[in-house]
CSV table of C-alpha atoms and ligand atoms in Angstrom, one decimal:
chain,number,residue,atom,x,y,z
A,47,MET,CA,92.4,49.2,45.0
A,48,ALA,CA,91.9,49.6,49.2
A,49,LYS,CA,93.8,53.1,50.2
A,50,ASP,CA,94.1,54.0,53.9
A,51,GLY,CA,90.6,56.3,54.2
A,52,LEU,CA,88.4,56.0,55.8
A,53,SER,CA,85.8,53.2,57.0
A,54,THR,CA,82.5,53.2,55.5
A,55,ASP,CA,81.2,51.2,58.1
A,56,PRO,CA,78.2,52.8,59.5
A,57,TYR,CA,78.4,52.8,63.6
A,58,LYS,CA,78.4,49.8,65.7
A,59,GLY,CA,74.7,48.3,65.7
A,60,VAL,CA,72.9,50.6,63.6
A,61,ARG,CA,71.8,50.5,60.1
A,62,ASP,CA,72.3,52.6,56.7
A,63,PHE,CA,69.4,52.2,55.2
A,64,TYR,CA,69.9,52.7,50.9
A,65,PRO,CA,66.8,53.4,48.4
A,66,GLN,CA,65.6,49.5,48.7
A,67,ASP,CA,65.4,49.4,53.0
A,68,GLN,CA,64.2,52.9,52.8
A,69,PHE,CA,61.5,51.7,50.5
A,70,VAL,CA,60.9,48.6,53.0
A,71,GLN,CA,60.6,50.9,56.0
A,72,ARG,CA,58.5,52.9,54.4
A,73,PHE,CA,56.0,49.8,53.9
A,74,LEU,CA,56.2,49.3,57.2
A,75,PHE,CA,55.3,52.5,58.5
A,76,GLU,CA,52.8,53.2,55.9
A,77,ALA,CA,51.3,50.1,57.5
A,78,MET,CA,51.5,51.1,61.0
A,79,ALA,CA,50.3,54.6,60.2
A,80,ARG,CA,46.8,53.1,58.4
A,81,ALA,CA,46.2,50.6,61.3
A,82,CYS,CA,46.6,53.2,64.2
A,83,GLU,CA,44.3,55.7,61.8
A,84,SER,CA,42.1,53.2,61.7
A,85,PHE,CA,41.8,53.2,65.5
A,86,GLY,CA,41.8,57.4,65.5
A,87,TYR,CA,45.6,57.7,66.5
A,88,GLU,CA,47.1,60.9,65.7
A,89,GLU,CA,50.1,61.2,65.0
A,90,TYR,CA,52.7,63.2,67.0
A,91,ALA,CA,56.4,63.3,67.3
A,92,ALA,CA,58.9,65.0,69.7
A,93,SER,CA,63.3,65.2,69.7
A,94,ILE,CA,65.5,62.4,70.2
A,95,LEU,CA,67.1,64.2,72.6
A,96,GLU,CA,65.7,64.5,76.4
A,97,PRO,CA,66.8,65.4,79.7
A,98,ALA,CA,68.8,62.6,81.1
A,99,ASP,CA,66.2,63.0,84.4
A,100,LEU,CA,63.4,61.3,82.8
A,101,TYR,CA,64.9,58.0,83.1
A,102,ARG,CA,66.7,57.9,86.8
A,103,ALA,CA,63.3,58.7,88.0
A,104,LYS,CA,62.3,55.9,90.3
A,105,GLY,CA,60.0,54.1,88.5
A,106,ALA,CA,60.6,55.5,85.1
A,107,ALA,CA,62.3,52.8,83.1
A,108,ASN,CA,63.8,49.6,83.3
A,109,GLU,CA,67.3,49.7,86.0
A,110,GLU,CA,68.8,47.6,83.4
A,111,ILE,CA,68.0,50.4,80.6
A,112,ALA,CA,68.3,53.4,82.5
A,113,ASN,CA,72.2,52.8,83.9
A,114,GLU,CA,73.7,50.4,80.8
A,115,GLN,CA,71.5,51.4,77.9
A,116,THR,CA,71.6,54.5,77.7
A,117,TYR,CA,73.4,56.7,75.7
A,118,THR,CA,73.7,59.6,77.6
A,119,PHE,CA,76.1,62.4,77.7
A,120,THR,CA,77.4,66.4,78.9
A,121,ASP,CA,76.7,69.0,76.6
A,122,ARG,CA,78.7,71.9,76.2
A,123,GLY,CA,76.0,73.6,78.9
A,124,ASP,CA,76.9,70.5,81.4
A,125,ARG,CA,73.7,69.1,81.3
A,126,LEU,CA,73.2,65.6,80.9
A,127,VAL,CA,71.5,64.7,78.0
A,128,THR,CA,70.3,60.9,76.9
A,129,LEU,CA,69.6,59.9,73.4
A,130,ARG,CA,65.7,58.3,74.0
A,131,PRO,CA,66.3,54.9,74.5
A,132,GLU,CA,62.1,54.3,74.7
A,133,MET,CA,58.9,56.8,73.9
A,134,THR,CA,57.1,56.4,76.6
A,135,PRO,CA,58.5,58.7,79.1
A,136,THR,CA,58.7,61.3,76.1
A,137,ALA,CA,54.4,60.6,75.7
A,138,ALA,CA,53.6,60.8,79.6
A,139,ARG,CA,56.0,64.0,79.7
A,140,MET,CA,54.0,65.1,77.1
A,141,VAL,CA,50.8,64.3,78.6
A,142,ALA,CA,51.7,66.0,81.8
A,143,ALA,CA,52.8,69.2,79.8
A,144,LYS,CA,49.4,69.5,78.6
A,145,ARG,CA,46.9,67.8,80.5
A,146,ARG,CA,44.7,70.7,80.8
A,147,GLU,CA,44.6,71.5,77.0
A,148,LEU,CA,44.3,67.9,75.8
A,149,ALA,CA,40.9,65.8,75.4
A,150,PHE,CA,40.6,62.2,76.9
A,151,PRO,CA,41.0,60.0,76.1
A,152,LEU,CA,43.5,60.6,74.0
A,153,ARG,CA,45.1,58.1,71.4
A,154,TRP,CA,48.2,58.5,70.0
A,155,TYR,CA,51.0,57.3,67.3
A,156,SER,CA,54.1,57.8,66.7
A,157,ILE,CA,56.9,56.0,64.5
A,158,PRO,CA,60.5,57.4,66.6
A,159,ASN,CA,64.3,56.3,65.7
A,160,VAL,CA,65.6,55.0,69.8
A,161,PHE,CA,68.8,53.8,70.9
A,162,ARG,CA,70.0,51.5,73.5
A,163,TYR,CA,73.5,50.6,73.8
A,164,GLU,CA,72.9,46.7,73.3
A,165,ARG,CA,75.3,43.7,72.3
A,166,PRO,CA,74.0,44.0,69.1
A,167,GLN,CA,73.0,40.8,67.8
A,168,LYS,CA,69.3,39.1,65.8
A,169,GLY,CA,66.8,41.4,66.7
A,170,ARG,CA,69.1,43.8,68.5
A,171,LEU,CA,70.6,46.5,67.2
A,172,ARG,CA,71.3,49.9,69.1
A,173,GLU,CA,69.4,52.0,67.0
A,174,HIS,CA,65.3,51.3,65.6
A,175,TRP,CA,62.5,52.2,64.8
A,176,GLN,CA,59.9,51.0,67.1
A,177,LEU,CA,55.9,51.9,66.9
A,178,ASN,CA,54.8,53.6,69.8
A,179,ALA,CA,50.6,53.2,70.4
A,180,ASP,CA,49.5,54.8,73.3
A,181,LEU,CA,45.5,55.3,74.6
A,182,PHE,CA,45.3,58.2,77.9
A,183,GLY,CA,42.1,58.0,79.9
A,184,VAL,CA,40.8,54.8,80.1
A,185,ALA,CA,41.0,52.8,83.3
A,186,GLY,CA,39.0,49.9,81.6
A,187,ILE,CA,39.2,46.6,80.0
A,188,GLU,CA,38.7,48.5,76.8
A,189,ALA,CA,42.0,49.9,76.7
A,190,GLU,CA,43.8,46.3,76.9
A,191,ALA,CA,41.5,45.2,74.2
A,192,GLU,CA,41.8,48.0,72.0
A,193,ALA,CA,45.7,48.2,71.7
A,194,ILE,CA,45.7,44.6,71.4
A,195,ALA,CA,43.2,44.5,69.0
A,196,LEU,CA,45.4,47.3,67.7
A,197,ALA,CA,48.8,45.6,67.3
A,198,HIS,CA,47.0,42.7,65.9
A,199,ARG,CA,45.4,45.1,63.1
A,200,VAL,CA,49.0,45.8,62.2
A,201,MET,CA,49.8,42.6,61.7
A,202,LEU,CA,47.5,42.2,59.3
A,203,GLU,CA,47.9,45.3,57.7
A,204,LEU,CA,51.8,44.2,57.1
A,205,GLY,CA,49.7,41.5,55.3
A,206,ALA,CA,50.1,38.2,57.9
A,207,SER,CA,47.3,36.2,58.5
A,208,GLU,CA,46.2,35.1,62.1
A,209,HIS,CA,48.1,32.2,62.5
A,210,ASP,CA,51.6,33.9,61.8
A,211,PHE,CA,51.2,35.4,65.4
A,212,GLU,CA,50.3,35.2,69.2
A,213,ILE,CA,49.3,37.1,71.0
A,214,ARG,CA,50.4,36.6,74.8
A,215,VAL,CA,48.9,38.3,77.4
A,216,ASN,CA,49.5,38.2,81.4
A,217,ASP,CA,48.1,40.1,84.2
A,218,ARG,CA,50.7,41.4,86.5
A,219,ALA,CA,48.7,41.0,89.7
A,220,LEU,CA,48.9,37.7,89.0
A,221,ILE,CA,52.3,37.6,89.6
A,222,GLU,CA,52.4,39.9,92.2
A,223,ALA,CA,49.5,37.7,93.9
A,224,GLY,CA,51.7,34.9,93.6
A,225,LEU,CA,54.9,36.5,95.0
A,226,ALA,CA,52.7,37.2,98.4
A,227,GLU,CA,51.3,34.0,99.2
A,228,ALA,CA,55.5,32.8,98.7
A,229,GLY,CA,55.7,35.2,100.9
A,230,VAL,CA,58.1,37.4,98.6
A,231,GLY,CA,58.3,40.8,100.9
A,232,PRO,CA,57.9,44.2,98.4
A,233,GLU,CA,62.0,44.2,98.7
A,234,GLU,CA,62.5,41.1,96.9
A,235,ALA,CA,59.4,41.5,94.6
A,236,HIS,CA,61.4,43.9,92.3
A,237,ALA,CA,64.7,41.2,92.2
A,238,ALA,CA,61.8,38.1,91.7
A,239,MET,CA,59.9,40.2,89.1
A,240,ALA,CA,63.7,41.3,87.0
A,241,LEU,CA,64.2,36.9,87.0
A,242,LEU,CA,61.1,36.4,85.9
A,243,ASP,CA,61.1,38.4,83.3
A,244,LYS,CA,63.5,35.8,81.7
A,245,ARG,CA,62.2,32.9,82.5
A,246,ALA,CA,62.0,32.1,78.8
A,247,LYS,CA,65.2,32.8,78.0
A,248,LEU,CA,67.4,31.5,81.3
A,249,ALA,CA,68.4,27.8,80.5
A,250,ASP,CA,69.3,27.8,84.6
A,251,PHE,CA,66.0,30.0,85.5
A,252,ASP,CA,64.8,27.7,88.6
A,253,GLU,CA,68.1,27.4,90.6
A,254,LYS,CA,68.2,31.0,90.2
A,255,LEU,CA,65.1,31.9,91.3
A,256,ALA,CA,66.0,29.1,94.2
A,257,VAL,CA,69.5,31.4,94.6
A,258,LEU,CA,67.2,34.4,95.2
A,259,LEU,CA,64.4,33.2,97.2
A,260,GLY,CA,65.3,30.0,98.8
A,261,SER,CA,64.0,27.3,98.0
A,262,ASP,CA,61.4,26.6,99.6
A,263,ARG,CA,59.5,30.1,98.3
A,264,ALA,CA,60.6,29.3,94.8
A,265,SER,CA,59.0,25.9,94.9
A,266,ALA,CA,55.5,27.9,96.1
A,267,LEU,CA,56.0,30.1,93.4
A,268,ALA,CA,56.4,27.3,90.9
A,269,GLY,CA,53.2,25.6,92.3
A,270,TYR,CA,52.0,28.9,92.3
A,271,PHE,CA,52.2,29.0,88.8
A,272,GLU,CA,51.1,26.1,87.8
A,273,ARG,CA,47.8,26.7,89.9
A,274,VAL,CA,47.4,29.9,88.7
A,275,THR,CA,46.6,30.4,85.0
A,276,SER,CA,44.1,33.6,84.8
A,277,THR,CA,42.5,36.1,86.3
A,278,THR,CA,39.2,37.1,85.8
A,279,ARG,CA,40.7,40.3,83.9
A,280,LEU,CA,42.2,38.3,81.6
A,281,GLU,CA,39.0,36.8,80.8
A,282,GLN,CA,37.5,39.2,80.2
A,283,LEU,CA,39.8,41.0,78.4
A,284,GLN,CA,39.8,37.5,75.6
A,285,GLU,CA,35.8,37.9,75.7
A,286,LEU,CA,36.3,41.7,74.3
A,287,LEU,CA,39.3,40.3,71.7
A,288,LEU,CA,36.8,37.7,70.9
A,289,ALA,CA,33.7,40.0,69.6
A,290,GLN,CA,36.5,42.1,67.3
A,291,GLY,CA,37.5,39.2,65.7
A,292,VAL,CA,40.8,38.5,67.2
A,293,ARG,CA,41.6,35.2,68.3
A,294,THR,CA,45.2,35.3,68.3
A,295,MET,CA,45.4,36.2,72.1
A,296,VAL,CA,47.2,33.4,74.8
A,297,ILE,CA,47.5,33.6,78.4
A,298,ASP,CA,51.0,33.3,79.8
A,299,THR,CA,51.9,34.3,83.1
A,300,ALA,CA,55.7,34.0,81.8
A,301,ILE,CA,54.9,37.9,80.1
A,302,THR,CA,56.2,40.7,82.7
A,303,ARG,CA,57.8,42.7,81.1
A,304,GLY,CA,60.9,44.6,82.0
A,305,PHE,CA,60.0,47.7,82.5
A,306,ASP,CA,59.0,49.4,86.4
A,307,TYR,CA,56.6,51.4,85.1
A,308,TYR,CA,53.6,48.6,84.1
A,309,THR,CA,51.1,48.3,86.2
A,310,GLY,CA,48.4,45.5,85.4
A,311,ILE,CA,47.8,43.6,82.2
A,312,VAL,CA,51.0,43.2,79.8
A,313,PHE,CA,51.4,41.6,76.5
A,314,GLU,CA,54.1,40.4,73.8
A,315,VAL,CA,53.5,39.4,70.1
A,316,PHE,CA,55.1,36.6,68.9
A,317,ASP,CA,56.2,35.2,65.5
A,318,ALA,CA,54.7,31.6,65.1
A,319,ASP,CA,58.0,30.9,63.7
A,320,PRO,CA,60.4,29.7,66.6
A,321,SER,CA,63.2,31.1,63.9
A,322,ASN,CA,61.8,34.8,64.6
A,323,ALA,CA,61.8,34.4,68.3
A,324,ARG,CA,61.7,37.6,69.9
A,325,SER,CA,59.2,39.7,70.3
A,326,LEU,CA,58.0,42.2,67.8
A,327,PHE,CA,55.3,43.4,70.7
A,328,GLY,CA,55.2,44.5,74.1
A,329,GLY,CA,53.0,46.9,75.8
A,330,GLY,CA,50.9,47.2,79.0
A,331,ARG,CA,48.9,49.7,81.3
A,332,TYR,CA,51.2,52.0,82.9
A,333,ASP,CA,48.6,54.1,85.1
A,334,ARG,CA,51.5,55.6,87.6
A,335,LEU,CA,54.0,57.3,84.9
A,336,LEU,CA,52.5,60.5,84.4
A,337,GLU,CA,52.4,61.1,88.6
A,338,LEU,CA,56.3,61.1,88.1
A,339,PHE,CA,55.3,64.7,87.1
A,340,GLY,CA,53.6,65.7,89.7
A,341,GLU,CA,50.5,65.5,88.3
A,342,ASP,CA,47.4,63.3,89.4
A,343,PRO,CA,47.5,60.0,87.7
A,344,ILE,CA,46.2,59.3,84.0
A,345,PRO,CA,45.3,55.8,83.4
A,346,ALA,CA,47.5,54.6,80.1
A,347,VAL,CA,47.7,51.6,77.6
A,348,GLY,CA,50.7,51.7,74.8
A,349,PHE,CA,52.3,49.2,73.0
A,350,GLY,CA,55.8,49.5,71.0
A,351,MET,CA,56.4,47.8,67.5
A,352,GLY,CA,60.0,47.7,66.3
A,353,ASP,CA,61.3,47.8,63.2
A,354,VAL,CA,63.6,45.0,63.4
A,355,THR,CA,61.9,42.7,64.4
A,356,ALA,CA,58.9,43.3,62.2
A,357,ARG,CA,61.6,42.8,59.5
A,358,ASP,CA,62.1,39.3,60.1
A,359,PHE,CA,59.5,38.5,60.6
A,360,LEU,CA,58.2,40.0,56.9
A,361,GLU,CA,61.3,38.2,55.9
A,362,SER,CA,60.7,34.7,57.2
A,363,HIS,CA,57.1,35.0,56.3
A,364,GLU,CA,57.8,36.0,52.0
A,365,LEU,CA,55.9,39.7,53.2
A,366,LEU,CA,58.3,41.6,51.9
A,367,PRO,CA,57.4,44.2,49.3
A,368,SER,CA,59.1,44.2,45.8
A,369,TYR,CA,60.9,47.1,45.5
A,370,VAL,CA,59.8,49.7,42.7
A,371,PRO,CA,61.2,52.9,42.7
A,372,ALA,CA,59.7,56.4,43.1
A,373,THR,CA,60.8,57.5,39.9
A,374,GLU,CA,59.1,56.0,36.9
A,375,LEU,CA,60.3,57.4,33.8
A,376,SER,CA,63.8,58.4,32.7
A,377,LEU,CA,65.0,60.8,30.3
A,378,CYS,CA,67.5,60.2,28.7
A,379,VAL,CA,69.2,63.0,26.5
A,380,LEU,CA,71.0,61.8,23.3
A,381,ASP,CA,73.4,64.8,22.5
A,382,PRO,CA,73.7,68.3,24.1
A,383,GLU,CA,71.7,70.5,21.8
A,384,ALA,CA,68.6,68.8,22.9
A,385,MET,CA,69.3,69.1,26.8
A,386,THR,CA,67.2,72.7,27.0
A,387,HIS,CA,64.5,70.2,25.1
A,388,ALA,CA,64.9,67.8,27.5
A,389,ILE,CA,64.5,69.9,30.7
A,390,GLN,CA,61.4,71.8,29.4
A,391,LEU,CA,59.5,68.1,28.8
A,392,ALA,CA,60.4,67.1,32.5
A,393,SER,CA,59.3,70.2,33.7
A,394,ALA,CA,56.2,69.7,31.8
A,395,LEU,CA,55.7,65.8,32.7
A,396,ARG,CA,56.5,67.0,36.4
A,397,SER,CA,53.7,69.5,36.2
A,398,GLN,CA,51.5,66.3,35.5
A,399,ASP,CA,52.3,64.4,38.4
A,400,VAL,CA,55.3,62.1,36.0
A,401,THR,CA,58.0,61.4,38.1
A,402,VAL,CA,61.3,62.1,35.7
A,403,ALA,CA,64.9,61.7,36.5
A,404,ILE,CA,66.9,63.2,33.9
A,405,ASN,CA,70.3,61.5,32.3
A,406,TYR,CA,72.2,64.4,31.6
A,407,SER,CA,75.1,62.1,30.2
A,408,CYS,CA,75.0,62.3,27.1
A,409,LYS,CA,75.8,58.8,26.5
A,410,LYS,CA,74.9,55.8,24.1
A,411,PRO,CA,70.7,54.9,24.1
A,412,ALA,CA,72.0,51.5,25.4
A,413,ASP,CA,74.5,53.0,28.2
A,414,GLN,CA,71.6,54.9,29.5
A,415,LEU,CA,69.3,52.6,29.1
A,416,LYS,CA,71.3,50.2,31.2
A,417,ALA,CA,71.6,52.7,33.9
A,418,ALA,CA,68.0,53.2,34.3
A,419,ASP,CA,67.6,49.2,34.4
A,420,LYS,CA,69.7,48.8,37.0
A,421,LEU,CA,67.8,51.8,39.3
A,422,GLY,CA,64.5,50.0,38.3
A,423,ILE,CA,63.6,52.8,36.5
A,424,PRO,CA,59.9,51.4,34.2
A,425,PHE,CA,60.6,54.0,31.1
A,426,ALA,CA,62.5,55.8,29.3
A,427,ILE,CA,62.5,58.3,26.3
A,428,PHE,CA,64.7,59.2,24.8
A,429,VAL,CA,65.6,63.3,23.2
A,430,GLY,CA,67.7,63.9,20.6
A,431,ALA,CA,67.5,65.9,17.0
A,432,ARG,CA,64.6,64.1,15.9
A,433,GLU,CA,62.3,64.2,18.9
A,434,VAL,CA,63.2,68.3,18.5
A,435,GLU,CA,62.1,68.6,15.4
A,436,SER,CA,58.9,66.2,15.6
A,437,GLY,CA,57.4,66.4,18.7
A,438,GLN,CA,56.8,62.6,19.1
A,439,TYR,CA,58.6,61.0,21.5
A,440,SER,CA,58.8,57.3,22.0
A,441,ILE,CA,57.8,55.8,25.3
A,442,ARG,CA,60.0,52.4,26.0
A,443,GLN,CA,59.0,50.0,28.3
A,444,LEU,CA,61.9,48.7,30.0
A,445,ALA,CA,61.1,45.5,31.2
A,446,THR,CA,59.2,44.7,27.6
A,447,GLY,CA,61.0,46.3,25.3
A,448,ARG,CA,57.9,47.8,23.8
A,449,GLU,CA,57.5,51.1,22.8
A,450,THR,CA,54.8,53.8,21.5
A,451,ILE,CA,55.3,57.1,19.6
A,452,LEU,CA,53.0,60.1,21.4
A,453,PRO,CA,53.3,64.0,21.0
A,454,ALA,CA,54.1,65.2,24.4
A,455,ASN,CA,50.7,66.2,26.2
A,456,ARG,CA,50.0,62.3,26.1
A,457,ILE,CA,52.6,60.9,28.0
A,458,ALA,CA,51.7,61.1,31.4
A,459,ASP,CA,48.4,59.8,30.5
A,460,HIS,CA,50.0,56.8,29.1
A,461,LEU,CA,52.4,56.6,32.1
A,462,PHE,CA,49.3,56.1,34.1
A,463,SER,CA,47.5,53.3,32.1
A,464,SER,CA,50.6,51.3,32.1
A,465,ALA,CA,51.8,51.5,35.3
A,466,GLY,CA,48.5,49.8,36.0
B,750,LIG,P1,60.1,47.4,74.2
B,750,LIG,O1,59.6,46.1,74.9
B,750,LIG,O2,61.3,48.0,75.7
B,750,LIG,O3,59.3,48.3,75.7
B,750,LIG,O4,60.4,47.6,73.0
B,750,LIG,C1,59.3,47.0,71.9
B,750,LIG,C2,59.6,46.4,70.9
B,750,LIG,O5,60.5,47.0,70.3
B,750,LIG,C3,60.1,45.3,71.2
B,750,LIG,O6,59.4,44.2,71.5
B,750,LIG,C4,61.1,45.3,69.7
B,750,LIG,O7,60.3,44.4,68.9
B,750,LIG,C5,62.0,46.5,69.6
B,750,LIG,N1,62.8,46.6,70.8
B,750,LIG,C6,63.2,47.2,71.8
B,750,LIG,N2,64.5,46.7,71.6
B,750,LIG,C7,65.5,46.8,70.4
B,750,LIG,C8,67.2,46.8,70.0
B,750,LIG,N3,67.5,46.8,70.9
B,750,LIG,N4,67.2,46.6,68.9
B,750,LIG,C9,65.7,46.2,67.7
B,750,LIG,N5,64.3,45.8,68.3
B,750,LIG,C10,64.1,46.8,69.8
B,750,LIG,C11,58.9,49.6,75.1
B,750,LIG,O8,59.9,50.2,75.1
B,750,LIG,C12,57.8,50.7,75.9
B,750,LIG,N6,58.6,51.8,75.7
B,750,LIG,C13,56.8,50.1,74.7
B,750,LIG,C14,55.5,50.5,75.3
B,750,LIG,C15,55.1,51.9,74.9
B,750,LIG,N7,54.5,50.5,76.7
B,750,LIG,C16,53.6,51.0,76.4
B,750,LIG,N8,53.7,51.8,75.4
């Protein structure tokens, strides 16, 4: 019966991770880490808390995120604190702080949780985990090629094949040239860019653009986008990607990316299945962000990939791993007199790397087997007076019901060979 207790719901827009969910998280994170490390990226981390100023400087972020989507509060010492809405400013801050000690090119990755006060919906939550992989110190197009090849590698590590996704790439220089050609000055370019970023999402995009720029300039811009569909840099990038077997890049001049800090190539990875329409990755070149810290610029390229859309991707392509608990063996104690013996046996097995959970309940064998089965534990051993006396144990495989009788020192080997 429901009582008037506290709600068991998590806070709006965030998730609880029960073991089955955390299992998938771990699968995702391990695939991400493997891909990054194969390209020579080293893991770093930082606190969730950042001074709010980090996101308020001009050019630091995305105005919508900084003004409307951050969790910002005043601490007890009157400091304005923000829960990080993304990792890029933190990474830039850390690199700027130690730039003289760090060796470039510098390759870093991290899988932080980040917070954005958004309206929760499919693919968008208020807390998500986000792989960030960033390469600092490479000015040439090889850096973009590496970032995109790494994004591609992450997808393959997740079990995707090339036709499951598409990497859409654009060059901001192309958009800027278009704006200049249409006569849009630098004062209006920012608003125009923000609108262009929403091009695919807004049904009334053309009208909105005409309101912003006037119909002449809006149609000049539309004409430009029809005529100009690539740049030399994009062609070079395509070539470098093909050279390493990445065939999934497509040029898409509708990709602009919302952040002010991007300065050149930008890209997003999309699921080829339109039912999971949100972008899986977003990234690009941001050569000027480190200047915010009073440092000389350091060229930088990187991307973020969120766990929410990644999980949706795995689900829609039937690539979700099936849950296997960390525990291999349930040690079921049959009566209190056998308890010490069972605890000793468990301890001996753990020192041989077997993962063992003891059922202390002394309930009926069938009940204990049911509990083990519910947890998904593949093996069980009963320990009662007979086992204590004989030193022989029956190892039961729950899925098949098969039992094997062995002395204590052969149990570990048996489990490892049966686990395949
Ligand atoms: P972003 O496009 O804002 O870029 O986020 C990157 C990815 O994080 C998105 O493609 C999406 O998968 C996921 N994501 C973003 N917001 C949410 C949300 N509210 N709920 C669930 N998933 C979300 C950045 O954050 C840049 N800092 C990435 C970057 C790194 N650029 C250079 N280095």
